[in-house]
PDB file of C-alpha atoms in Angstrom:
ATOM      1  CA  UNK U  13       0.000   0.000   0.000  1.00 40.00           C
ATOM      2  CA  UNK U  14       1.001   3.429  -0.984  1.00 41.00           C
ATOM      3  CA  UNK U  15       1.936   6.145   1.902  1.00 47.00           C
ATOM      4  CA  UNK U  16      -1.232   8.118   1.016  1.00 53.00           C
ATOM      5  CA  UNK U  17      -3.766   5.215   1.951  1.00 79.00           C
ATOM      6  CA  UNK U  18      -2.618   5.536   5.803  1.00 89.00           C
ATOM      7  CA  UNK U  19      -2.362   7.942   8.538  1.00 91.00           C
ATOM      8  CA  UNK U  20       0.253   8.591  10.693  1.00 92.00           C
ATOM      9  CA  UNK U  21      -0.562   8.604  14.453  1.00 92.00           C
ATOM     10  CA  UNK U  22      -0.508  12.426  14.949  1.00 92.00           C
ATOM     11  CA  UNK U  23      -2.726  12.621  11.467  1.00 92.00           C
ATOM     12  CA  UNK U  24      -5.138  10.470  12.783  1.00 92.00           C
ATOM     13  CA  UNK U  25      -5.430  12.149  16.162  1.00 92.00           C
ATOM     14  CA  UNK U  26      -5.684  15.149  14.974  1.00 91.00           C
ATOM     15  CA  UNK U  27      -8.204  13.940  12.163  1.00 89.00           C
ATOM     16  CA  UNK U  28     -10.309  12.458  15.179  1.00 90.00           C
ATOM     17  CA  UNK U  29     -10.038  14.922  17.952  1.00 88.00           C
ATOM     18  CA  UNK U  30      -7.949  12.409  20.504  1.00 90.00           C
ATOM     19  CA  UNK U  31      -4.590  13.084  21.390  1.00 91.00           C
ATOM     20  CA  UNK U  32      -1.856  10.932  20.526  1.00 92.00           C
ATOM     21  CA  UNK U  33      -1.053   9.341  23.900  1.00 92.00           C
ATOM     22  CA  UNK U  34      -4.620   7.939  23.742  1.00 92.00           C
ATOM     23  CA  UNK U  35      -3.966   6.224  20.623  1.00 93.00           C
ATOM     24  CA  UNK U  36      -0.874   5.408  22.314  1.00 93.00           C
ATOM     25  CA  UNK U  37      -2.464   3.505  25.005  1.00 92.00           C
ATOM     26  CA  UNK U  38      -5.280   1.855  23.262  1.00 92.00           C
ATOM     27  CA  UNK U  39      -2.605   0.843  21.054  1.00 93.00           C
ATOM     28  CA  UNK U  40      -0.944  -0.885  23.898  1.00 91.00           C
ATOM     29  CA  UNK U  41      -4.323  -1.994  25.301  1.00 89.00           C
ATOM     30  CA  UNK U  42      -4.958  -4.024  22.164  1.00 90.00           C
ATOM     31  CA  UNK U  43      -7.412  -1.623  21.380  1.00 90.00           C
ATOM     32  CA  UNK U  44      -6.869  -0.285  18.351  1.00 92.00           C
ATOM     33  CA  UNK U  45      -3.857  -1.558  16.771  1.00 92.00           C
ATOM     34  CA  UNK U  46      -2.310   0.358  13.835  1.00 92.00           C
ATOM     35  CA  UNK U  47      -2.726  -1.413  10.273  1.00 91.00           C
ATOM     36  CA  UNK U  48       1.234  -1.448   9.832  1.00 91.00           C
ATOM     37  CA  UNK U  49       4.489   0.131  10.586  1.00 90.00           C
ATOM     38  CA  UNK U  50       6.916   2.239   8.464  1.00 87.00           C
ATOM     39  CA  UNK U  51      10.056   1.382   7.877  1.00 84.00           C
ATOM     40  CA  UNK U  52      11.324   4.037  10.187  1.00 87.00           C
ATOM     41  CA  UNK U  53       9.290   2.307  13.256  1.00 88.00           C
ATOM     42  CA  UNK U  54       6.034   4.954  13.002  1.00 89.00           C
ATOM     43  CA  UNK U  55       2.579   3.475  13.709  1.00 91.00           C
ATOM     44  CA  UNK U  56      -0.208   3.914  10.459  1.00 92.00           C
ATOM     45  CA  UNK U  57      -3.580   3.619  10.184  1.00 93.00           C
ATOM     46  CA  UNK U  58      -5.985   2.809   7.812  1.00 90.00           C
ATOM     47  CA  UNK U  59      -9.560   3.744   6.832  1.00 88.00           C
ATOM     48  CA  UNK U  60     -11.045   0.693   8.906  1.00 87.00           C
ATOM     49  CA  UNK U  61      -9.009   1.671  12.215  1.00 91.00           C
ATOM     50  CA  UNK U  62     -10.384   5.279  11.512  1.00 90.00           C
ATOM     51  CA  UNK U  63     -14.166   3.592  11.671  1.00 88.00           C
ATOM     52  CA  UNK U  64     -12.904   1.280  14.442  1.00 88.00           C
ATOM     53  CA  UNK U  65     -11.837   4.038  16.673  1.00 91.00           C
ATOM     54  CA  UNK U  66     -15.073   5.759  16.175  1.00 87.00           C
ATOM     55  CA  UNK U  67     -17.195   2.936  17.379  1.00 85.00           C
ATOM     56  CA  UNK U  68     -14.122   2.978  20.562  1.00 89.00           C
ATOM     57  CA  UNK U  69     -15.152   6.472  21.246  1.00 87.00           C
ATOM     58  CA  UNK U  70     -18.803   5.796  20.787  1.00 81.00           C
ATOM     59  CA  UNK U  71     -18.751   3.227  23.531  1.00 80.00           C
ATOM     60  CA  UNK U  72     -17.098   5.487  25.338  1.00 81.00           C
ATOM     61  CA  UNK U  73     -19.391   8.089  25.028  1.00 73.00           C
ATOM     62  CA  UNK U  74     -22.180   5.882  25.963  1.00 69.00           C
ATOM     63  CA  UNK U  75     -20.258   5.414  29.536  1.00 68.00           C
ATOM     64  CA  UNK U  76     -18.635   1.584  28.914  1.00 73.00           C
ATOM     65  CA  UNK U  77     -15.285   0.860  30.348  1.00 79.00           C
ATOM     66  CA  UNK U  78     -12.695   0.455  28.553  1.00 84.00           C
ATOM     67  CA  UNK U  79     -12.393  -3.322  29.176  1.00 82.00           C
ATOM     68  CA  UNK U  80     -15.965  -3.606  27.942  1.00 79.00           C
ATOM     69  CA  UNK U  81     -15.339  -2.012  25.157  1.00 83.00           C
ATOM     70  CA  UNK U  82     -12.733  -4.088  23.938  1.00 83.00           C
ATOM     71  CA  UNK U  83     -15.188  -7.080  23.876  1.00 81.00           C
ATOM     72  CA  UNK U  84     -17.538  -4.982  22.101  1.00 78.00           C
ATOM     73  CA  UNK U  85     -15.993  -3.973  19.217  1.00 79.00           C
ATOM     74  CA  UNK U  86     -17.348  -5.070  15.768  1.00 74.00           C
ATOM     75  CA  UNK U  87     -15.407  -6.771  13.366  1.00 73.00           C
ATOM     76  CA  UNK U  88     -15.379  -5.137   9.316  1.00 70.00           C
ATOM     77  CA  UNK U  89     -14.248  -8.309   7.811  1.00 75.00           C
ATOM     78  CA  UNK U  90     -17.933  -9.050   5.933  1.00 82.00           C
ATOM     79  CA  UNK U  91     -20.382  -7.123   4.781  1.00 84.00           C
ATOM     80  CA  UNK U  92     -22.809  -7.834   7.508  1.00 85.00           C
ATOM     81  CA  UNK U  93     -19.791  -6.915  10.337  1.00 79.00           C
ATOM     82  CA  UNK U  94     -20.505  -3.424   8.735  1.00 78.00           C
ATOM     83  CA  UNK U  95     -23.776  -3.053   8.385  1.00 83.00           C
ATOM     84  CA  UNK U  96     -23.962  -3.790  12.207  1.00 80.00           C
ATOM     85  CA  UNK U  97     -21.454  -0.780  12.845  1.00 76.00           C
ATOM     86  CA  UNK U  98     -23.755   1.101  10.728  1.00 80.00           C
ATOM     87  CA  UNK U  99     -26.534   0.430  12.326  1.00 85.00           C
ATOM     88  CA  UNK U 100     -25.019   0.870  15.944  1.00 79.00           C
ATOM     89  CA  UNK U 101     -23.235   4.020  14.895  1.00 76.00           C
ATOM     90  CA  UNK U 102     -26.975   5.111  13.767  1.00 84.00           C
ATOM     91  CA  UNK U 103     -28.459   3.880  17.032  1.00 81.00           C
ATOM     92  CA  UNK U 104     -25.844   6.105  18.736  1.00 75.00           C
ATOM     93  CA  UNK U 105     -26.187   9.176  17.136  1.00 79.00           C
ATOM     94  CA  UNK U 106     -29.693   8.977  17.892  1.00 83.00           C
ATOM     95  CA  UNK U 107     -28.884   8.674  21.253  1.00 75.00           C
ATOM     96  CA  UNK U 108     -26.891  12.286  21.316  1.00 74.00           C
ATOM     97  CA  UNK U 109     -29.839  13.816  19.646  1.00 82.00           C
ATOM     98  CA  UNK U 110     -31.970  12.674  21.778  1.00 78.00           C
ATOM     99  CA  UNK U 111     -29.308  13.836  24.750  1.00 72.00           C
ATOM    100  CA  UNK U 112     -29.322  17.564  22.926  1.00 77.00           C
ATOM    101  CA  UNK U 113     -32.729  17.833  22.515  1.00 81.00           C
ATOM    102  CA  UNK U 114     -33.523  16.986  26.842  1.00 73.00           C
ATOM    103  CA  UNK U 115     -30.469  19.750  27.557  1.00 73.00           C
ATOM    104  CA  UNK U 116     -32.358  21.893  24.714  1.00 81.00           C
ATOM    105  CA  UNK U 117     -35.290  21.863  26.747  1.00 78.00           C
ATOM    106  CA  UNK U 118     -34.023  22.078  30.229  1.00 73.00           C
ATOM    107  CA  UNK U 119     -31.295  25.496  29.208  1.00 77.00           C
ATOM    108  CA  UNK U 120     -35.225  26.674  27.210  1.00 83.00           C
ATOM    109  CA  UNK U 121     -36.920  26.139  30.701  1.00 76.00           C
ATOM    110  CA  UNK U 122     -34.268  28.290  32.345  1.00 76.00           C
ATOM    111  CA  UNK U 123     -34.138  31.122  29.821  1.00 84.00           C
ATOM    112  CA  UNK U 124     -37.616  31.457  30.000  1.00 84.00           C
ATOM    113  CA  UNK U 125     -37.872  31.231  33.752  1.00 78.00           C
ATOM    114  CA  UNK U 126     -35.227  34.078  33.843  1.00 84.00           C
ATOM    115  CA  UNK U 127     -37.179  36.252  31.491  1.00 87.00           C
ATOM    116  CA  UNK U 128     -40.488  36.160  33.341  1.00 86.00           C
ATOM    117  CA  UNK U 129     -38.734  36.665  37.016  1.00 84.00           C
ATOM    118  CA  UNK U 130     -35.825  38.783  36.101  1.00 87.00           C
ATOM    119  CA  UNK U 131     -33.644  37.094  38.434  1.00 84.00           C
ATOM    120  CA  UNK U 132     -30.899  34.335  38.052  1.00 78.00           C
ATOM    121  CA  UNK U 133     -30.984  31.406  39.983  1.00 76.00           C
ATOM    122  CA  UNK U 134     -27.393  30.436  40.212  1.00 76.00           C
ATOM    123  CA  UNK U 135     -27.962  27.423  42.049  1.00 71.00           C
ATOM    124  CA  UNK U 136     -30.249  25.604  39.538  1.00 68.00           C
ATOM    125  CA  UNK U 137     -28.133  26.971  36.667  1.00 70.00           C
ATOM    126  CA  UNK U 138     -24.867  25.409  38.476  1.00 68.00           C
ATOM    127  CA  UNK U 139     -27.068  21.621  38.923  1.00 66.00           C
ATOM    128  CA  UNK U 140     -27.800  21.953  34.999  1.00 66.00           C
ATOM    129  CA  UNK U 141     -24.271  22.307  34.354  1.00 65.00           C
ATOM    130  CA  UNK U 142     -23.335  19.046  36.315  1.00 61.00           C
ATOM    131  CA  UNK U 143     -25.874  17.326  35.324  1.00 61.00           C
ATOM    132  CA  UNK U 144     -25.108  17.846  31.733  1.00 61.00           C
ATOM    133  CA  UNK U 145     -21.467  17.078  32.667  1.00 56.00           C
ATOM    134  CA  UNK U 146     -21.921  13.759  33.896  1.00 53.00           C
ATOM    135  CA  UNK U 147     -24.752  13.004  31.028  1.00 54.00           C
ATOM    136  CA  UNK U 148     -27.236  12.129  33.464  1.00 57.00           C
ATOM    137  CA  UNK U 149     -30.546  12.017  31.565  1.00 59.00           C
ATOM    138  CA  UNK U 150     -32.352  11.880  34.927  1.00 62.00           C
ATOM    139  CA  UNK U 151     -32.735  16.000  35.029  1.00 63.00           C
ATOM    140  CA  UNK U 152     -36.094  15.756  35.087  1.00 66.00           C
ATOM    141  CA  UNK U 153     -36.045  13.722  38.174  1.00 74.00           C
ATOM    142  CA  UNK U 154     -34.178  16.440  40.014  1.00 66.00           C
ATOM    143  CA  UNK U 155     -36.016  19.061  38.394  1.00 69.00           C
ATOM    144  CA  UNK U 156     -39.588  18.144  40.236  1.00 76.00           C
ATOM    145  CA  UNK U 157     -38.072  17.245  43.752  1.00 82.00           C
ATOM    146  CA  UNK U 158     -38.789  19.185  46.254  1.00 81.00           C
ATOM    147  CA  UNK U 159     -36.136  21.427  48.098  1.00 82.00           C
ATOM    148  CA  UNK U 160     -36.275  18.659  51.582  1.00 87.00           C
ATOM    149  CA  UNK U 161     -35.321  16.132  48.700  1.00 86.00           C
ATOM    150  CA  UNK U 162     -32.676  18.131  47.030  1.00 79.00           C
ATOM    151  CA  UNK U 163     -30.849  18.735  50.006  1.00 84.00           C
ATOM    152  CA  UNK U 164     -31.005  15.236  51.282  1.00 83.00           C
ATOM    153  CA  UNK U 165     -29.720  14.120  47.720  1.00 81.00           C
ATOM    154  CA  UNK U 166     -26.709  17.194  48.065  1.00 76.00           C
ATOM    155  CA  UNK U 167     -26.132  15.646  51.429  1.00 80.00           C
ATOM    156  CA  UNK U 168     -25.434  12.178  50.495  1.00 78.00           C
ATOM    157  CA  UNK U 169     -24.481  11.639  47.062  1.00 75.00           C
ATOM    158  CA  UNK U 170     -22.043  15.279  46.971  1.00 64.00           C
ATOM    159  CA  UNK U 171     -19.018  13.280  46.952  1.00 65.00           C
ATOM    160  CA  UNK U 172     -20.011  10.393  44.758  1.00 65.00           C
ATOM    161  CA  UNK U 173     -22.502  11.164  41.821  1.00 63.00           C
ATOM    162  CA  UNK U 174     -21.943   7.672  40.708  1.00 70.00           C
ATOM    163  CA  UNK U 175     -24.383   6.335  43.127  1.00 77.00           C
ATOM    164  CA  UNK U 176     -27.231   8.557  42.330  1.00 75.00           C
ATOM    165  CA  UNK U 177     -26.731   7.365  38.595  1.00 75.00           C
ATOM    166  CA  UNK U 178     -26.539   4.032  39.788  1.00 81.00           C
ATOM    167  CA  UNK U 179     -29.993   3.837  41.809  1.00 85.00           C
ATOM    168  CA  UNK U 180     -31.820   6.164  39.294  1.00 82.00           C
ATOM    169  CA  UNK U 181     -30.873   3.278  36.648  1.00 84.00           C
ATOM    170  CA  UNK U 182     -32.041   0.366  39.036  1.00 87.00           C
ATOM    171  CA  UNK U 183     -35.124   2.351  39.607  1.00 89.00           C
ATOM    172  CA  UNK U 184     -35.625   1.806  35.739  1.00 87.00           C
ATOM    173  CA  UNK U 185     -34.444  -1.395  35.541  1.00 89.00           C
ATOM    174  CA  UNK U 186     -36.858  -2.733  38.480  1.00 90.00           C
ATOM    175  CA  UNK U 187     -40.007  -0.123  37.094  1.00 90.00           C
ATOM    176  CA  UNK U 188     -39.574  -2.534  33.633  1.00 90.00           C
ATOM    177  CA  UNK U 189     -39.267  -5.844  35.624  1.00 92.00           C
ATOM    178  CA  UNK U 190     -42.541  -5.166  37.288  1.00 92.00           C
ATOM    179  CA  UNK U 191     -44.338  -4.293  34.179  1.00 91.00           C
ATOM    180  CA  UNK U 192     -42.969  -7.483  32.596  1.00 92.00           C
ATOM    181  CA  UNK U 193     -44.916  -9.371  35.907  1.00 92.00           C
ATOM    182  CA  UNK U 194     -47.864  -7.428  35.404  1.00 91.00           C
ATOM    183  CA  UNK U 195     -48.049  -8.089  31.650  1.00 91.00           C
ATOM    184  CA  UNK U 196     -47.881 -11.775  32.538  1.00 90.00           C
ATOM    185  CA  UNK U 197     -50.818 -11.361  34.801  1.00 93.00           C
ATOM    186  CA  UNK U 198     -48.815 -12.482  37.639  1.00 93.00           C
ATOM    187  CA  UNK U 199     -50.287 -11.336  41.046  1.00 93.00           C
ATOM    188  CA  UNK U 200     -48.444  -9.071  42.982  1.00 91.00           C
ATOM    189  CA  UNK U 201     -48.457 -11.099  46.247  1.00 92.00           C
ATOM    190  CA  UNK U 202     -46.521 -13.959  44.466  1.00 93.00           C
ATOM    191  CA  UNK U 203     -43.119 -15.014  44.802  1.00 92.00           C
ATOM    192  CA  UNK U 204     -41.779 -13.214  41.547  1.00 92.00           C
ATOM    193  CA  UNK U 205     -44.461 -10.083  42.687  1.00 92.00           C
ATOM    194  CA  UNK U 206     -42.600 -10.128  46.364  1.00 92.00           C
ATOM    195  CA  UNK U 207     -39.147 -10.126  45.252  1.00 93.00           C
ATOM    196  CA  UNK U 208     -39.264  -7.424  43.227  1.00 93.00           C
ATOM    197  CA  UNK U 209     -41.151  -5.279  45.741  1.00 92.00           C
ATOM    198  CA  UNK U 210     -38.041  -6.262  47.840  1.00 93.00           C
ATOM    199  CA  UNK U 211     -35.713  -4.995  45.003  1.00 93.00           C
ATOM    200  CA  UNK U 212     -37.901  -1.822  45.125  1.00 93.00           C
ATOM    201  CA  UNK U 213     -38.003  -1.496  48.620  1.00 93.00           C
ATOM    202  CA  UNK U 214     -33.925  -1.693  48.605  1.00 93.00           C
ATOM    203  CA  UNK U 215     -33.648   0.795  46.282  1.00 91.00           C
ATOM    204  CA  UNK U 216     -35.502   3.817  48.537  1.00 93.00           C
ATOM    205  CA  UNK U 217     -33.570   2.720  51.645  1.00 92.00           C
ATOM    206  CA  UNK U 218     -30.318   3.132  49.044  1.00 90.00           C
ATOM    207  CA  UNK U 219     -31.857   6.441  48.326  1.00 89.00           C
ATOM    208  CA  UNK U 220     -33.091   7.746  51.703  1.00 90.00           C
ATOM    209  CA  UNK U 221     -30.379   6.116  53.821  1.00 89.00           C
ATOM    210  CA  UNK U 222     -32.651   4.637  56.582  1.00 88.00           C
ATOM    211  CA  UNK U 223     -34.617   8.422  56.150  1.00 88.00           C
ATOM    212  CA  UNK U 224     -38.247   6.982  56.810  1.00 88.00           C
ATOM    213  CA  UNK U 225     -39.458  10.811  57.035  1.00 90.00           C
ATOM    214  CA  UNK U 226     -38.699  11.335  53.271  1.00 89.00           C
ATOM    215  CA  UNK U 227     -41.241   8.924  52.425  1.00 90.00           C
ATOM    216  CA  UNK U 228     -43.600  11.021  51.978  1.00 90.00           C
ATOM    217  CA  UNK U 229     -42.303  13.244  49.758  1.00 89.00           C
ATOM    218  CA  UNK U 230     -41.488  10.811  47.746  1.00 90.00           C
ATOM    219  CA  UNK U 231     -45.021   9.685  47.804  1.00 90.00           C
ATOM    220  CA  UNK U 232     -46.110  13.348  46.771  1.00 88.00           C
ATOM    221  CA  UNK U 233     -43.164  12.947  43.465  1.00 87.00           C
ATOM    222  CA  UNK U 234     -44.839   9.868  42.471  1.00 87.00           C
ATOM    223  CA  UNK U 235     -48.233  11.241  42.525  1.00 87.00           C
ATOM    224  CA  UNK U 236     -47.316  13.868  40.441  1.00 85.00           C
ATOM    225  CA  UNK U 237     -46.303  12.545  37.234  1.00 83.00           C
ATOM    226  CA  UNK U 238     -47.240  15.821  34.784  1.00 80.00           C
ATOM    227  CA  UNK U 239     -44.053  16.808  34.065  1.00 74.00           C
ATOM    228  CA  UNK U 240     -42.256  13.414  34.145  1.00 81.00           C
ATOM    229  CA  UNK U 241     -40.146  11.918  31.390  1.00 74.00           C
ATOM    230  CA  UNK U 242     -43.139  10.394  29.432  1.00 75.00           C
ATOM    231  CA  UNK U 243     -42.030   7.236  28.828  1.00 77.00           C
ATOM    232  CA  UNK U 244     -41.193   6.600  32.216  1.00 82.00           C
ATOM    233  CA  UNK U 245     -44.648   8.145  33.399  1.00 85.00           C
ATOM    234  CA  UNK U 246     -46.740   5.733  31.172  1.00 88.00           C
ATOM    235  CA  UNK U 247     -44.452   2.616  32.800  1.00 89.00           C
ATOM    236  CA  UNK U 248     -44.672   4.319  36.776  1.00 91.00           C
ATOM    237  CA  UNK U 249     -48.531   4.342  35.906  1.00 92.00           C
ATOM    238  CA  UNK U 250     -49.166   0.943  34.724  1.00 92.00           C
ATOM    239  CA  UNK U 251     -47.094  -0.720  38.021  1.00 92.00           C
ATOM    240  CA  UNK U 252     -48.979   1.759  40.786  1.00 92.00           C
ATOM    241  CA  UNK U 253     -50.991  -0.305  41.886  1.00 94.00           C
ATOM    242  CA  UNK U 254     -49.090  -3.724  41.134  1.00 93.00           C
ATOM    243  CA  UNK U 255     -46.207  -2.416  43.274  1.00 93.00           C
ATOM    244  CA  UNK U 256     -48.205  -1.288  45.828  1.00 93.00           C
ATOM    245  CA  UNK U 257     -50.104  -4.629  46.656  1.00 93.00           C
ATOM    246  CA  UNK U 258     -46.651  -6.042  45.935  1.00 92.00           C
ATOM    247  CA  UNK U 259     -45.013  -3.892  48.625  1.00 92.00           C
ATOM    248  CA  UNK U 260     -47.707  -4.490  51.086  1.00 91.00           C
ATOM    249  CA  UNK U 261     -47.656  -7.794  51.352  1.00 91.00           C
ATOM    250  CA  UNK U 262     -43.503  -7.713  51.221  1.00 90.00           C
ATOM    251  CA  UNK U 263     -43.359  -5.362  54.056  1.00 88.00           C
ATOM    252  CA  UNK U 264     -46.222  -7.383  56.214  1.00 87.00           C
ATOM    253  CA  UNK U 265     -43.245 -10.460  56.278  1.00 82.00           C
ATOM    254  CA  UNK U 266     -41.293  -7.354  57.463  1.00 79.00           C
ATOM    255  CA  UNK U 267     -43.838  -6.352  59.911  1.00 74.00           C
ATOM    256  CA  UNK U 268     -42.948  -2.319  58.458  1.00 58.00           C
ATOM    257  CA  UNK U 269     -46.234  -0.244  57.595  1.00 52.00           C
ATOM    258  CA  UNK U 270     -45.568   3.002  55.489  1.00 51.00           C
TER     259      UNK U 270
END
């Protein structure tokens, strides 16, 4: 192959917006391994480690380690290997639109808030920031707690956002589980119905830390559901009731009443 077919590894991170150490490391990762060498020892790289080093940063993008990325990545040795990186490098740029659009909205809500009040709350335009930083598309959760919540959630998740993530996407994960169960018309006192009212249950006491008094409030969140992510409103409606029986009869082997 001619020079002009590869890219040399300062070409290539510039071409890609990475700097060359990266492509350094995932070089010595096995990441992304350079198509050849020159003969004076420099590292090139073709037009299939350019597309493989997009779907590395897509992963990474979408918050995977880079150990899971490495098992991953799609092969581009048949047709079919690349349609599937088409079709996942579609999937993923729907995915940032879809991330624009919610921080479209939310920096909307704040201009507009700001023009009818005439005042700047720095506070709520600081959270925005952070949670666009860590791509959290749970704004709108934070957006309709109330200010005992807020502070509680300040309080004990400041020095570790990672576990707020990490129960908001086990509140998802459980909220689908349950509407699976109910789907299958399986009662909500029954074995499968009771565990995952336990799963539920373990997520608040994650969340509240033992706080019994924030119960309510999070009672009045739930009953409020107008300004909820949709999808996620349609689900939390469907299981109300399910998860309530379920939790009753889960906490009665508890002997707890809420």
């Amino acid at each position: 192959m001619i020079k002009d077919e590869f890219l040399m590894v300062g070409e290539l991170a510039k071409k890609m917006g990475v700097s060359v150490r990266t492509l350094q490391y995932y070089d010595k990762e096995g990441l992304l391994k350079p198509s050849a060498i020159s003969e004076g020892g420099r590292r090139l790289y073709s037009c299939k480690d350019i597309i493989r080093l997009h779907q590395i940063l897509s992963f990474k993008y979408l918050g995977f380690s880079l150990k899971e990325i490495k098992s991953k990545i799609f092969f581009l040795d048949t047709p079919q290997e690349v349609a599937n990186v088409l079709e996942f490098q579609m999937k993923s740029v729907e995915s940032q639109i879809e991330a624009l659009k919610k921080v479209n909205d939310i920096l909307s809500s704040l201009q507009t808030e700001i023009s009818k009040t005439g005042k700047v709350d720095f506070v709520k335009y600081s959270e925005i920031i952070e949670m666009m930083r860590v791509k959290n598309d749970g704004y709108w959760v934070w957006k309709n707690f109330d200010d005992t919540i807020k502070e509680h959630i300040k309080n004990r998740f400041a020095d570790n956002h990672d576990i707020g993530i990490k129960i908001y996407e086990t509140y998802k994960s459980v909220l689908d589980e349950s509407l699976e169960l109910k789907n299958r018309g399986i009662s909500p006192e029954s074995e499968e119905g009771i565990a995952v009212a336990q799963k539920w249950w373990n997520m608040i006491m994650e969340f509240t830390g033992g706080d019994m008094s924030l119960l309510p409030e999070l009672e009045k969140f739930n009953q409020n559901k107008e300004n909820w992510d949709s999808n996620l409103a349609d689900k939390q409606k469907e299981v109300d009731s399910f998860l309530e029986s379920a939790l009753s009869c889960y906490l009665s082997k508890l002997n707890l009443e809420i």
